[in-house]
PDB file of C-alpha atoms and ligand atoms in Angstrom:
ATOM      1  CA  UNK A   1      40.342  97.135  88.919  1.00 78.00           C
ATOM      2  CA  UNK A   2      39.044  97.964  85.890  1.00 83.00           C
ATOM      3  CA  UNK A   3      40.773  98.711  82.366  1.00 91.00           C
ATOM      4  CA  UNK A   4      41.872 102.835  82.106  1.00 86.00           C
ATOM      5  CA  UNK A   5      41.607 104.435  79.126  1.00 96.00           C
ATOM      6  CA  UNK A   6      43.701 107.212  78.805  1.00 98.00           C
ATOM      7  CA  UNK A   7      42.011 110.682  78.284  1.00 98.00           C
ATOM      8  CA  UNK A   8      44.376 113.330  75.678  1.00 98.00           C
ATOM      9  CA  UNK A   9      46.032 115.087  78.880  1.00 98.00           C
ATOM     10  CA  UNK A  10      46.781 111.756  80.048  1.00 98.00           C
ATOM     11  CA  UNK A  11      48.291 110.373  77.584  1.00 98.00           C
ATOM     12  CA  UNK A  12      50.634 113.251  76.993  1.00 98.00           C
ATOM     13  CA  UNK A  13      51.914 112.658  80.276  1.00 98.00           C
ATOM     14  CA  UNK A  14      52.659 109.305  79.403  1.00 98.00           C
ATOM     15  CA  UNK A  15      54.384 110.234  75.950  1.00 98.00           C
ATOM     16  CA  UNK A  16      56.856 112.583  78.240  1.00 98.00           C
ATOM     17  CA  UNK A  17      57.594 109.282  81.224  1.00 99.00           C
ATOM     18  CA  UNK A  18      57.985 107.145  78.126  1.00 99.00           C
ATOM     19  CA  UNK A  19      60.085 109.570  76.541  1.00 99.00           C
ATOM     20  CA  UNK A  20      62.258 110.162  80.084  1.00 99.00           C
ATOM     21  CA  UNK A  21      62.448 105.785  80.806  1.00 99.00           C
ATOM     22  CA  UNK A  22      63.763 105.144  77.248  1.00 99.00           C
ATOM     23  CA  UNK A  23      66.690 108.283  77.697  1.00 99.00           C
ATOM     24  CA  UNK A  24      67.515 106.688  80.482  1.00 99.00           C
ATOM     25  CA  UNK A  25      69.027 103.550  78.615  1.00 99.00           C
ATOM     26  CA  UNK A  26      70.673 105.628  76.489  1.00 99.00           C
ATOM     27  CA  UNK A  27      72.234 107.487  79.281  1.00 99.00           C
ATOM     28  CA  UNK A  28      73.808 104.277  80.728  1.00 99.00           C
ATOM     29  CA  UNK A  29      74.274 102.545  77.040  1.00 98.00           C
ATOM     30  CA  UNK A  30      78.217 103.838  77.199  1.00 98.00           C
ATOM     31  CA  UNK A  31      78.446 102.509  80.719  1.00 98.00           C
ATOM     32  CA  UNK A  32      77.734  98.449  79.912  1.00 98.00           C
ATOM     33  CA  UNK A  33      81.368  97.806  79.430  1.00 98.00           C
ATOM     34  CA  UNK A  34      83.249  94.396  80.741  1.00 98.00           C
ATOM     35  CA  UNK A  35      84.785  95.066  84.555  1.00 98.00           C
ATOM     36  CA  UNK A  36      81.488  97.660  85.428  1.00 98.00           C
ATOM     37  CA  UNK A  37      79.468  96.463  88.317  1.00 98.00           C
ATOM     38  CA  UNK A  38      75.458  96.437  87.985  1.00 99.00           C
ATOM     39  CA  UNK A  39      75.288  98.653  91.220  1.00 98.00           C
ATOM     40  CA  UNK A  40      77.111 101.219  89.216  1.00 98.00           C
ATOM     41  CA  UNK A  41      75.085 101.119  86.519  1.00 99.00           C
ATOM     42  CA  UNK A  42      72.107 101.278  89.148  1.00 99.00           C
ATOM     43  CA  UNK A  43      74.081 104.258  90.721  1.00 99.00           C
ATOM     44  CA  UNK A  44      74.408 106.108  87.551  1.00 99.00           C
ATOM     45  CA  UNK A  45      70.877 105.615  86.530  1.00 99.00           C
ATOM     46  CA  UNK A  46      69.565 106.718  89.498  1.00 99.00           C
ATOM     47  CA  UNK A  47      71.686 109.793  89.906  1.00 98.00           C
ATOM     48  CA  UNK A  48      70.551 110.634  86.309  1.00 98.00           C
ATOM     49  CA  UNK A  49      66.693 110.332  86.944  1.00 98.00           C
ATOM     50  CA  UNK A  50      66.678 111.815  89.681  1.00 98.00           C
ATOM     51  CA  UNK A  51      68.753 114.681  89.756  1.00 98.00           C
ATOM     52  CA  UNK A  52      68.900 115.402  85.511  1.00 98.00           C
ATOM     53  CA  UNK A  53      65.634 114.376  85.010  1.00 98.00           C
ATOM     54  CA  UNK A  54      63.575 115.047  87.928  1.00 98.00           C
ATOM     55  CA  UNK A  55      61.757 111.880  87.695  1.00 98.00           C
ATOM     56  CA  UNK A  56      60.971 109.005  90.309  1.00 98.00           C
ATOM     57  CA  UNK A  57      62.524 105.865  89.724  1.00 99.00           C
ATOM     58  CA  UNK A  58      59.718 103.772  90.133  1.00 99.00           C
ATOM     59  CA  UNK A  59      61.595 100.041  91.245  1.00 98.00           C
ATOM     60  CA  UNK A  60      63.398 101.652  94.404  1.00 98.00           C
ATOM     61  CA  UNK A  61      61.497 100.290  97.437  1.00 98.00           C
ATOM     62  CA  UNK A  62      58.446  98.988  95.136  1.00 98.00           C
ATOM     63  CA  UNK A  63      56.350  96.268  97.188  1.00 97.00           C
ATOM     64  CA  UNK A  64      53.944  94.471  95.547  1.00 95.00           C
ATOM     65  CA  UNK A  65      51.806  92.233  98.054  1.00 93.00           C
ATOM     66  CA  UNK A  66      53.874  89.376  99.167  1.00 93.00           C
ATOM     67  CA  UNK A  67      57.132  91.111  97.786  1.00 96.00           C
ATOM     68  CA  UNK A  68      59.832  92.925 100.093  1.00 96.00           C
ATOM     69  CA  UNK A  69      60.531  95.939  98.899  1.00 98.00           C
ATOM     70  CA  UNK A  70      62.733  95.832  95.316  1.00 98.00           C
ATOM     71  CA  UNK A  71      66.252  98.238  97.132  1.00 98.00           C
ATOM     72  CA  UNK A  72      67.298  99.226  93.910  1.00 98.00           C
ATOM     73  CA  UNK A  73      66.519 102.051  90.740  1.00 99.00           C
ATOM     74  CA  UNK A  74      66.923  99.622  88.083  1.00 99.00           C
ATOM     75  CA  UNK A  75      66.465  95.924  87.021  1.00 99.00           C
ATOM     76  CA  UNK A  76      69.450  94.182  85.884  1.00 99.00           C
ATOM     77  CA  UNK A  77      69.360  91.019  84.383  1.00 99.00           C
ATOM     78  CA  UNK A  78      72.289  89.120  83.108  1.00 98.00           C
ATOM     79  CA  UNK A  79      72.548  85.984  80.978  1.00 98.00           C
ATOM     80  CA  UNK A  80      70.227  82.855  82.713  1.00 98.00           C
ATOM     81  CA  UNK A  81      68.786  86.028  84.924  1.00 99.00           C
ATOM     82  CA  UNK A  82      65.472  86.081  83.366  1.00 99.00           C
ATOM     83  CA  UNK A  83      64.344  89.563  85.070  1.00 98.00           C
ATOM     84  CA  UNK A  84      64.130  91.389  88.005  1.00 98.00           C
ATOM     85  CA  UNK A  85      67.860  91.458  88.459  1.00 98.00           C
ATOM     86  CA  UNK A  86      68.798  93.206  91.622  1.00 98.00           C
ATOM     87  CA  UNK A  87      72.129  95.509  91.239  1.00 98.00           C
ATOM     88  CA  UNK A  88      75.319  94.449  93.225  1.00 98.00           C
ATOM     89  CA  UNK A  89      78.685  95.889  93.818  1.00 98.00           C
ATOM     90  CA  UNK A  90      79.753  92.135  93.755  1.00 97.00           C
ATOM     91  CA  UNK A  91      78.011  91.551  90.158  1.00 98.00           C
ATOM     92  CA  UNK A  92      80.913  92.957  87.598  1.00 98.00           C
ATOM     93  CA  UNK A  93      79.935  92.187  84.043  1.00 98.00           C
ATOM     94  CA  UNK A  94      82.288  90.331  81.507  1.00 98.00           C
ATOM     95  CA  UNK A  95      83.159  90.154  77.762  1.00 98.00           C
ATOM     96  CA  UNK A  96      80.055  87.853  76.122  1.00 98.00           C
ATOM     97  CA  UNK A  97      77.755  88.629  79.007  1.00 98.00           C
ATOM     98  CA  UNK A  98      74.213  89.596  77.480  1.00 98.00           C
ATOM     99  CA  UNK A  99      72.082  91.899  79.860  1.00 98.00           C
ATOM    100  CA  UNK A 100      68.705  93.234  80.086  1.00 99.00           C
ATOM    101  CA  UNK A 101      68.590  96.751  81.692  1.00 99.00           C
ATOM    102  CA  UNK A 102      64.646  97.698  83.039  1.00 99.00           C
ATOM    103  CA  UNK A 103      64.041 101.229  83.867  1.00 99.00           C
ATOM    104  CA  UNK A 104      60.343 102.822  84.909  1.00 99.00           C
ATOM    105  CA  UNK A 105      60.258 106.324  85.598  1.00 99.00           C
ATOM    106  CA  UNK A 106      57.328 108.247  87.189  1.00 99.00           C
ATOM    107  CA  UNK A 107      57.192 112.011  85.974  1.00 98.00           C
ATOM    108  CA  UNK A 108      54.061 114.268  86.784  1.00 98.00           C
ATOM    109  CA  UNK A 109      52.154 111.054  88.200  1.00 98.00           C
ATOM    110  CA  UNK A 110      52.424 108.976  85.068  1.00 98.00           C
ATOM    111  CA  UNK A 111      55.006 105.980  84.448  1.00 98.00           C
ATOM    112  CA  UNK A 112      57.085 104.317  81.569  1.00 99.00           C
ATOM    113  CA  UNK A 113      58.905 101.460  81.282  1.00 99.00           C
ATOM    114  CA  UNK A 114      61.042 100.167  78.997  1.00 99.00           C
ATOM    115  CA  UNK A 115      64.010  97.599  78.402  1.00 99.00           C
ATOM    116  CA  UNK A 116      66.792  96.947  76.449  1.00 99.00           C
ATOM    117  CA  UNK A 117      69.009  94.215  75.681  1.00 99.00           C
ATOM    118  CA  UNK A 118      72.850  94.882  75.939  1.00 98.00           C
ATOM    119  CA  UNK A 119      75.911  93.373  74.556  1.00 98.00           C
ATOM    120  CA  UNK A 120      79.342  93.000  76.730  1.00 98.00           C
ATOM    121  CA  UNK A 121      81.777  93.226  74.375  1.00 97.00           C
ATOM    122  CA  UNK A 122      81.272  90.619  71.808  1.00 96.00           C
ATOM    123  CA  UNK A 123      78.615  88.059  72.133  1.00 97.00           C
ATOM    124  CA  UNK A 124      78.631  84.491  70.949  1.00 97.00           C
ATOM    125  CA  UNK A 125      76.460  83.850  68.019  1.00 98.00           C
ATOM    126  CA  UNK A 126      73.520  81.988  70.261  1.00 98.00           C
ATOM    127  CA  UNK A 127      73.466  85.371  72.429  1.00 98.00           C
ATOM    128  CA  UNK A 128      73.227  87.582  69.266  1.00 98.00           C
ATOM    129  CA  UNK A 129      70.574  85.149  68.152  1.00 98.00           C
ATOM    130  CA  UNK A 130      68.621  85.123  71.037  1.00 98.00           C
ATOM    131  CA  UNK A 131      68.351  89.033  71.785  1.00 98.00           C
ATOM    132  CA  UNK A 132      67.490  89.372  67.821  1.00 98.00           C
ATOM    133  CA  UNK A 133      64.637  86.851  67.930  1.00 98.00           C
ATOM    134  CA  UNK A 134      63.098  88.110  71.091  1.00 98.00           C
ATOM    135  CA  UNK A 135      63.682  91.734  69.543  1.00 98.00           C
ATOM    136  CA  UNK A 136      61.648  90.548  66.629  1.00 98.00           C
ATOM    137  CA  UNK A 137      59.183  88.765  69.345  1.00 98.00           C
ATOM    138  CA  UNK A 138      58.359  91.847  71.089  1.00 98.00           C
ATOM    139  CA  UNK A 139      57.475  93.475  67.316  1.00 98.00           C
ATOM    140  CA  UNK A 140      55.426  90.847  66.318  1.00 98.00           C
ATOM    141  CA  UNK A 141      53.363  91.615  69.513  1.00 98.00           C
ATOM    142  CA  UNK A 142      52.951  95.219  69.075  1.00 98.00           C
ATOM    143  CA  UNK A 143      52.288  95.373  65.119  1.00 97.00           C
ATOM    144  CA  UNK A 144      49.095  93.127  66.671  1.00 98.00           C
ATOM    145  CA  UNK A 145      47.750  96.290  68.510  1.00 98.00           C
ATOM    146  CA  UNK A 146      45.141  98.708  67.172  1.00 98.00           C
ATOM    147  CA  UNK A 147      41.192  98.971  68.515  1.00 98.00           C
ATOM    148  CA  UNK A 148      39.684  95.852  67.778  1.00 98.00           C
ATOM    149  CA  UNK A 149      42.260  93.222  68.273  1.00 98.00           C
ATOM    150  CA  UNK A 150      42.758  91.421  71.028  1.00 98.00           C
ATOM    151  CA  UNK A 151      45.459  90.500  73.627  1.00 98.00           C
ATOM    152  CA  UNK A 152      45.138  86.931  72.589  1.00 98.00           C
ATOM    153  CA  UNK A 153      46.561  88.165  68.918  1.00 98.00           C
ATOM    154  CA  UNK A 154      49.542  89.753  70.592  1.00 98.00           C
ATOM    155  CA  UNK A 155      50.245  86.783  72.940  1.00 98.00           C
ATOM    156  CA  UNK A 156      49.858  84.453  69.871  1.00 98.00           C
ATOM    157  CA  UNK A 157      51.970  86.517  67.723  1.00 98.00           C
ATOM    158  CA  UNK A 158      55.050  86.583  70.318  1.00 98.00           C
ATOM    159  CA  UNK A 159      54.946  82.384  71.060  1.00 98.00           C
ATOM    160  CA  UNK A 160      54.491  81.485  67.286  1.00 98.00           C
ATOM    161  CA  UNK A 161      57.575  83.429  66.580  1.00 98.00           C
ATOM    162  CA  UNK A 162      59.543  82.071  69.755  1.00 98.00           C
ATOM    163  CA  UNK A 163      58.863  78.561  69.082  1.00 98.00           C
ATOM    164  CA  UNK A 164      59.218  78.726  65.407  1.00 98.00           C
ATOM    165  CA  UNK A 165      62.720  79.664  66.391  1.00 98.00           C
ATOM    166  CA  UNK A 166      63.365  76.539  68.646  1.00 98.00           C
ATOM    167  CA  UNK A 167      62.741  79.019  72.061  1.00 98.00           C
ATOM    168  CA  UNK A 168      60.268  79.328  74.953  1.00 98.00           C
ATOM    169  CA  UNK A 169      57.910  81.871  76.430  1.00 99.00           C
ATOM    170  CA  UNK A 170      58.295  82.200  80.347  1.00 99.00           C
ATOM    171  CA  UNK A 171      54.748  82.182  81.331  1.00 98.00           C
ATOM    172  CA  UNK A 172      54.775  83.446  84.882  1.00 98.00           C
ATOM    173  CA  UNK A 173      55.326  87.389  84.039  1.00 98.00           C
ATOM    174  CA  UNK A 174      53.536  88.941  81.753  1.00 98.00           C
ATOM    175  CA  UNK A 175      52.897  92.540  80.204  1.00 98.00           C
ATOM    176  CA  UNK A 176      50.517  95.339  82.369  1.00 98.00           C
ATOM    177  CA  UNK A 177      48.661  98.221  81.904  1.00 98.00           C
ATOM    178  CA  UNK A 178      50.215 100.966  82.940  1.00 98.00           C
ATOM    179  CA  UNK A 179      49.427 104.817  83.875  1.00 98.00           C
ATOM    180  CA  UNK A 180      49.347 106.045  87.160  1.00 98.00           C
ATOM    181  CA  UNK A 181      50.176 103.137  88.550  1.00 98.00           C
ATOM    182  CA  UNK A 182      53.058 101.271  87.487  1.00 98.00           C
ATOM    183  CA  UNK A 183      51.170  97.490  87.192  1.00 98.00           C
ATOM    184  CA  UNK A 184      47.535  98.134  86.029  1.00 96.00           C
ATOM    185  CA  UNK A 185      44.781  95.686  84.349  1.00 97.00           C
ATOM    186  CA  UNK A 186      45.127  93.904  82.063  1.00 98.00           C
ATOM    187  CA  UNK A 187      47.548  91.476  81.937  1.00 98.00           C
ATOM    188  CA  UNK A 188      49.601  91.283  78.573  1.00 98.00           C
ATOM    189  CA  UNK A 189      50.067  87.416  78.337  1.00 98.00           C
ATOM    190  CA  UNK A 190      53.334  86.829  75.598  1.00 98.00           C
ATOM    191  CA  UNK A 191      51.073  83.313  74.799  1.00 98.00           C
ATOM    192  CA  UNK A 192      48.165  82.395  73.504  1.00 98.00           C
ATOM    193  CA  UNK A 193      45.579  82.093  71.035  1.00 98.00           C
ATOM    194  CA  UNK A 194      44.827  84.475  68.339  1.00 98.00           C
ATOM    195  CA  UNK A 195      40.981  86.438  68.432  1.00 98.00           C
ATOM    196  CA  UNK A 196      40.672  85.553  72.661  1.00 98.00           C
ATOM    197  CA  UNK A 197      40.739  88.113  75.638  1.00 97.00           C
ATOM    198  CA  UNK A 198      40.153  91.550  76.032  1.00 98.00           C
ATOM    199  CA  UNK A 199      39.093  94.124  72.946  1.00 98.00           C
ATOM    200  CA  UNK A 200      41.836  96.653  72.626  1.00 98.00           C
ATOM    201  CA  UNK A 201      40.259 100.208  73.009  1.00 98.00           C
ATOM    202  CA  UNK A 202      41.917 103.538  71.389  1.00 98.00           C
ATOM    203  CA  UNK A 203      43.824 105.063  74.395  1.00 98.00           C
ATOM    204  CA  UNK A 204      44.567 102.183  76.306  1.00 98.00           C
ATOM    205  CA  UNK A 205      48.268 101.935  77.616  1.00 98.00           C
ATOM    206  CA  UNK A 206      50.529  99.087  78.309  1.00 98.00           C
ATOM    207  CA  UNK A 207      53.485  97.448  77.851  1.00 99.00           C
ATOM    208  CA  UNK A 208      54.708  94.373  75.760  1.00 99.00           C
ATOM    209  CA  UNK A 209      57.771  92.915  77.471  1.00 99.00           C
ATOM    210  CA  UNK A 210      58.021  88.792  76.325  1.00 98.00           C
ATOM    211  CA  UNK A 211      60.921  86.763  78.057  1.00 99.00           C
ATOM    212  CA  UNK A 212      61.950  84.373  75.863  1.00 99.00           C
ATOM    213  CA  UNK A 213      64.756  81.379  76.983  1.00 98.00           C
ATOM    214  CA  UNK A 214      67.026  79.848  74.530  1.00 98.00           C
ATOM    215  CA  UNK A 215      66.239  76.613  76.576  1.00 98.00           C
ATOM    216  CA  UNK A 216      63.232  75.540  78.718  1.00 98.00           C
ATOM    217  CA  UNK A 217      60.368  77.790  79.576  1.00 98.00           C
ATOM    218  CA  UNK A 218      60.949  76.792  83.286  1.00 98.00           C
ATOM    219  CA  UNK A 219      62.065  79.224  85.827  1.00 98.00           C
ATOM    220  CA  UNK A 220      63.111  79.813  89.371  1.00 98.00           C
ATOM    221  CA  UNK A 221      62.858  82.671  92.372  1.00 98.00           C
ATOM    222  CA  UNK A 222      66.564  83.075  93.926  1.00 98.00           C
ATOM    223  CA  UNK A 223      66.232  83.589  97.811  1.00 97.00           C
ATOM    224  CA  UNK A 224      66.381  87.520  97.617  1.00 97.00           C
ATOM    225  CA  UNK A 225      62.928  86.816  96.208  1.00 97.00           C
ATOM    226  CA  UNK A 226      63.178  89.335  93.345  1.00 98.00           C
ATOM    227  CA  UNK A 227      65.711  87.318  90.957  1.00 98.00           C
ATOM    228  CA  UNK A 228      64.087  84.963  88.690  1.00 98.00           C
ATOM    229  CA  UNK A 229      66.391  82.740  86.887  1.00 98.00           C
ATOM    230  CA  UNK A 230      65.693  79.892  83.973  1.00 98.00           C
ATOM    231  CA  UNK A 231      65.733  76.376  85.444  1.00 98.00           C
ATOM    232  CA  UNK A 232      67.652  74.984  83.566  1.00 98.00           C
ATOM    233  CA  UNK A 233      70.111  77.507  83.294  1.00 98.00           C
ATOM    234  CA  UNK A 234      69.807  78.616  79.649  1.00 98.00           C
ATOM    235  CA  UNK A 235      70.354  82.128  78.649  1.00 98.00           C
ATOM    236  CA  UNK A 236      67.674  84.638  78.795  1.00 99.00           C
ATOM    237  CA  UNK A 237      66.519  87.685  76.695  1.00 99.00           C
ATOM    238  CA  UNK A 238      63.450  90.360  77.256  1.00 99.00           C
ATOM    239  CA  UNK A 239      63.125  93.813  75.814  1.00 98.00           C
ATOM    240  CA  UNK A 240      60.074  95.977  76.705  1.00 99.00           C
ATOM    241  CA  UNK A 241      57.746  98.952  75.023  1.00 98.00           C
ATOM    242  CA  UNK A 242      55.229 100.834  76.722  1.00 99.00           C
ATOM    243  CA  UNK A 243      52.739 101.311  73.792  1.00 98.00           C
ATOM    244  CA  UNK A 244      49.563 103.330  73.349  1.00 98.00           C
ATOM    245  CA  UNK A 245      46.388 101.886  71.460  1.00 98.00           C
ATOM    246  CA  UNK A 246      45.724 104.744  68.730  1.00 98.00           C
ATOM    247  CA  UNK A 247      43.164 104.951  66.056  1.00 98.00           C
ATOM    248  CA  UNK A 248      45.577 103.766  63.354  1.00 96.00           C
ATOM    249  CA  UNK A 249      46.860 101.255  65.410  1.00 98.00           C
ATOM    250  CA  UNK A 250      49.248 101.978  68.015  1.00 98.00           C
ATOM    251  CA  UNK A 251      51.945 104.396  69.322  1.00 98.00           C
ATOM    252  CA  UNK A 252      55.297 103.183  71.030  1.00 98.00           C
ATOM    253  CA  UNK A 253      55.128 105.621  74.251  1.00 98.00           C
ATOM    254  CA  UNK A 254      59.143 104.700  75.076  1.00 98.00           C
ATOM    255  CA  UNK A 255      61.105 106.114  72.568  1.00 98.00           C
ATOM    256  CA  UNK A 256      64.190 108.264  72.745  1.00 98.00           C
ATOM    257  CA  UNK A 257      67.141 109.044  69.914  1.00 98.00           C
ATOM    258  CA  UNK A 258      68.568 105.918  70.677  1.00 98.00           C
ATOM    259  CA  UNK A 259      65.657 103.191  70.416  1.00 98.00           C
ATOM    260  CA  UNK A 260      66.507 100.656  68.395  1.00 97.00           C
ATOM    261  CA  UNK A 261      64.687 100.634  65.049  1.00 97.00           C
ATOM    262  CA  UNK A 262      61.887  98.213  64.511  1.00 97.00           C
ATOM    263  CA  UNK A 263      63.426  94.815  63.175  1.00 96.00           C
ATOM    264  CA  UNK A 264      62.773  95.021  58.815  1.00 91.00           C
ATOM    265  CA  UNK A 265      61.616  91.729  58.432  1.00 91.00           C
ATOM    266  CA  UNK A 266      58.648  92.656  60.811  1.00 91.00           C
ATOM    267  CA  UNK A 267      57.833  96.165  60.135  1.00 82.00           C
ATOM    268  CA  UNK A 268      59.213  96.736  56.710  1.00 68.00           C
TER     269      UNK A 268
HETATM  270  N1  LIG B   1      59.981  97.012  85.244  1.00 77.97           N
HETATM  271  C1  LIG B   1      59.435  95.712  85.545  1.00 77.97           C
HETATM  272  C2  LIG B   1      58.285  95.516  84.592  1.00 77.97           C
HETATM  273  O1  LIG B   1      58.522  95.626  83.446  1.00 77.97           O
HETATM  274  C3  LIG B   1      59.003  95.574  86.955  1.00 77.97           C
HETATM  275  C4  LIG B   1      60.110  95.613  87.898  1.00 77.97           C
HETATM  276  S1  LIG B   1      59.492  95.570  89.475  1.00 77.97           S
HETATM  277  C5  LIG B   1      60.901  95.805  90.387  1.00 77.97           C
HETATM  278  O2  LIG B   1      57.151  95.355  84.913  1.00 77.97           O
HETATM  279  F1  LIG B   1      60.499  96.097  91.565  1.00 77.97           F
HETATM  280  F2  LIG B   1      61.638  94.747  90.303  1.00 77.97           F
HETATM  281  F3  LIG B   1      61.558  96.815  89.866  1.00 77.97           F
HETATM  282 CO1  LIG B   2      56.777  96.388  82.653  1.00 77.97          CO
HETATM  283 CO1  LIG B   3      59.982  97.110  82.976  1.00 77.97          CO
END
C-alpha cells in the first residue's frame, strides 16, 4: 500500500480524531490514582468515547493478521509492560507505578492516536527520569519533520537521544501512517540513520510513538499475545503524537487543553 497524502478535507478530519484521542487522556487523567483497576480506566474511557464523544474506539476487537482480536478500548501499559497492555479487573495500580495509557479514536472515518505517560502517586527518581527522557525522545523525533526530511532523521534523532541517556530503543514496534486506517505505510522506525528512507511530503500523517527501556532493548510477547514486556524486566516508557507534515514543518494532530507542553530544552 502506498503512502496517503492527506487532501485539506482530510486532514481536517484528522485535526478533529486527534483532537477527540488526546481529550480522552485528559478525561481519565483524574482517574490514575493508586487502588484503580486498568479495566476501570478502560471502562471509563470507553463509556466516554463512545457515548460523550460519539467516536469509535479503535483497539476494541482490532485484529491485525496473526493477532486475536485486542477485547479492550484502551492500551494500558504499566512499568516493565512495554505496550499493548490489555485492561484487567485483577490489574489495580499502586503508589510509584508508571503507566502508559494508548487511546485511538475513529470519528467521521478518520483516526488519532495518542499516549501519555502517567504517574501513580509519587514516582522514584529513575521513573521520573525515564518518562522525561523518552518525553524529550518523542520531541526530538517530531522537530525532525517538515517536507524534505526523512524518516531516517526522525529515527536517528529519537536513538541518539535514548542512548546518550544510558537507554534503549525497542525495535520491534514502530510508528505508522495513519488516516483511514488506523496502521498505514510507512513505518516510523524510532532508529536509524540520519538523511535514509522515505522523503516526507506536506500532508502526510503519522504518528511518532518511541519505546524506550531503562534497561535492555530486548522484549517479550506474554501468552495473551497482545502484552509485550522488556526481557529483562526493566521499566518501560512510550508517549505518542499523531503529527501532520505541513509546509513549515509539521503540525501535532493530538492535542487537547491538557497536552503536555513540548519539553524547553528541545523546542525552546
Ligand atoms: N495504539 C497502538 C499504536 O499506537 C496500537 C494498539 S493496537 C491494540 O499503534 F489493538 F492493541 F489496541
Ligand atoms: Co500508534
Ligand atoms: Co497508540
Amino acid at each position: 500500500m502506498p503512502v496517503v497524502v492527506k487532501t485539506p478535507d482530510e486532514i481536517e478530519r484528522m485535526r478533529i480524531a486527534g483532537r477527540l484521542a488526546a481529550e480522552v487522556l485528559d478525561f481519565i487523567t483524574p482517574w490514575v490514582v493508586a487502588g484503580v483497576s486498568t479495566e476501570e480506566l478502560d471502562a471509563r474511557c470507553h463509556d466516554y468515547m463512545t457515548r460523550v464523544q460519539g467516536t469509535v474506539p479503535a483497539p476494541l476487537n482490532y485484529a491485525p493478521p496473526g493477532y486475536k482480536p485486542f477485547p479492550k478500548s484502551i492500551c494500558t501499559s504499566v512499568n516493565h509492560v512495554v505496550c499493548h497492555g490489555i485492561p484487567r479487573q485483577d490489574k489495580r495500580l499502586k503508589a510509584g507505578d508508571i503507566l502508559n495509557i494508548d487511546v485511538t479514536v475513529i470519528k467521521d472515518g478518520f483516526h488519532g492516536d495518542s499516549s501519555r505517560m502517567f504517574f501513580v502517586g509519587e514516582p522514584r527518581i529513575q521513573a521520573r527520569r525515564l518518562v522525561e527522557v523518552t518525553y524529550a525522545c518523542m520531541w526530538h523525533g517530531i522537530r525532525q519533520v517538515r517536507p524534505g526530511a526523512r524518516l531516517g532523521d526522525i529515527g536517528a534523532a529519537i536513538q541518539a537521544h535514548a542512548e546518550s541517556q544510558g537507554y534503549s530503543v525497542v525495535r520491534e514496534f514502530c510508528g505508522h501512517g495513519i488516516g483511514r486506517r488506523f496502521h498505514e505505510e510507512p513505518q516510523v522506525l524510532h532508529y536509524g540513520k540520519p538523511g535514509t528512507g522515505l522523503v516526507l511530503e506536506t500532508g502526510m500523517t503519522f504518528t511518532i510513538e518511541p519505546m524506550i527501556n531503562a534497561g535492555k532493548a530486548g522484549i517479550r510477547e506474554l501468552s495473551d499475545g497482545w502484552t509485550i514486556v522488556t526481557k529483562d524486566h526493566s521499566l518501560s516508557a512510550q508517549w505518542e503524537h499523531t503529527v501532520l507534515v505541513t509546509d513549515q514543518g509539521f503540525e501535532v494532530l493530538t492535542q487537547s487543553a491538557g497536552t503536555p507542553a513540548p519539553p524547553a530544552e528541545v523546542l525552546g
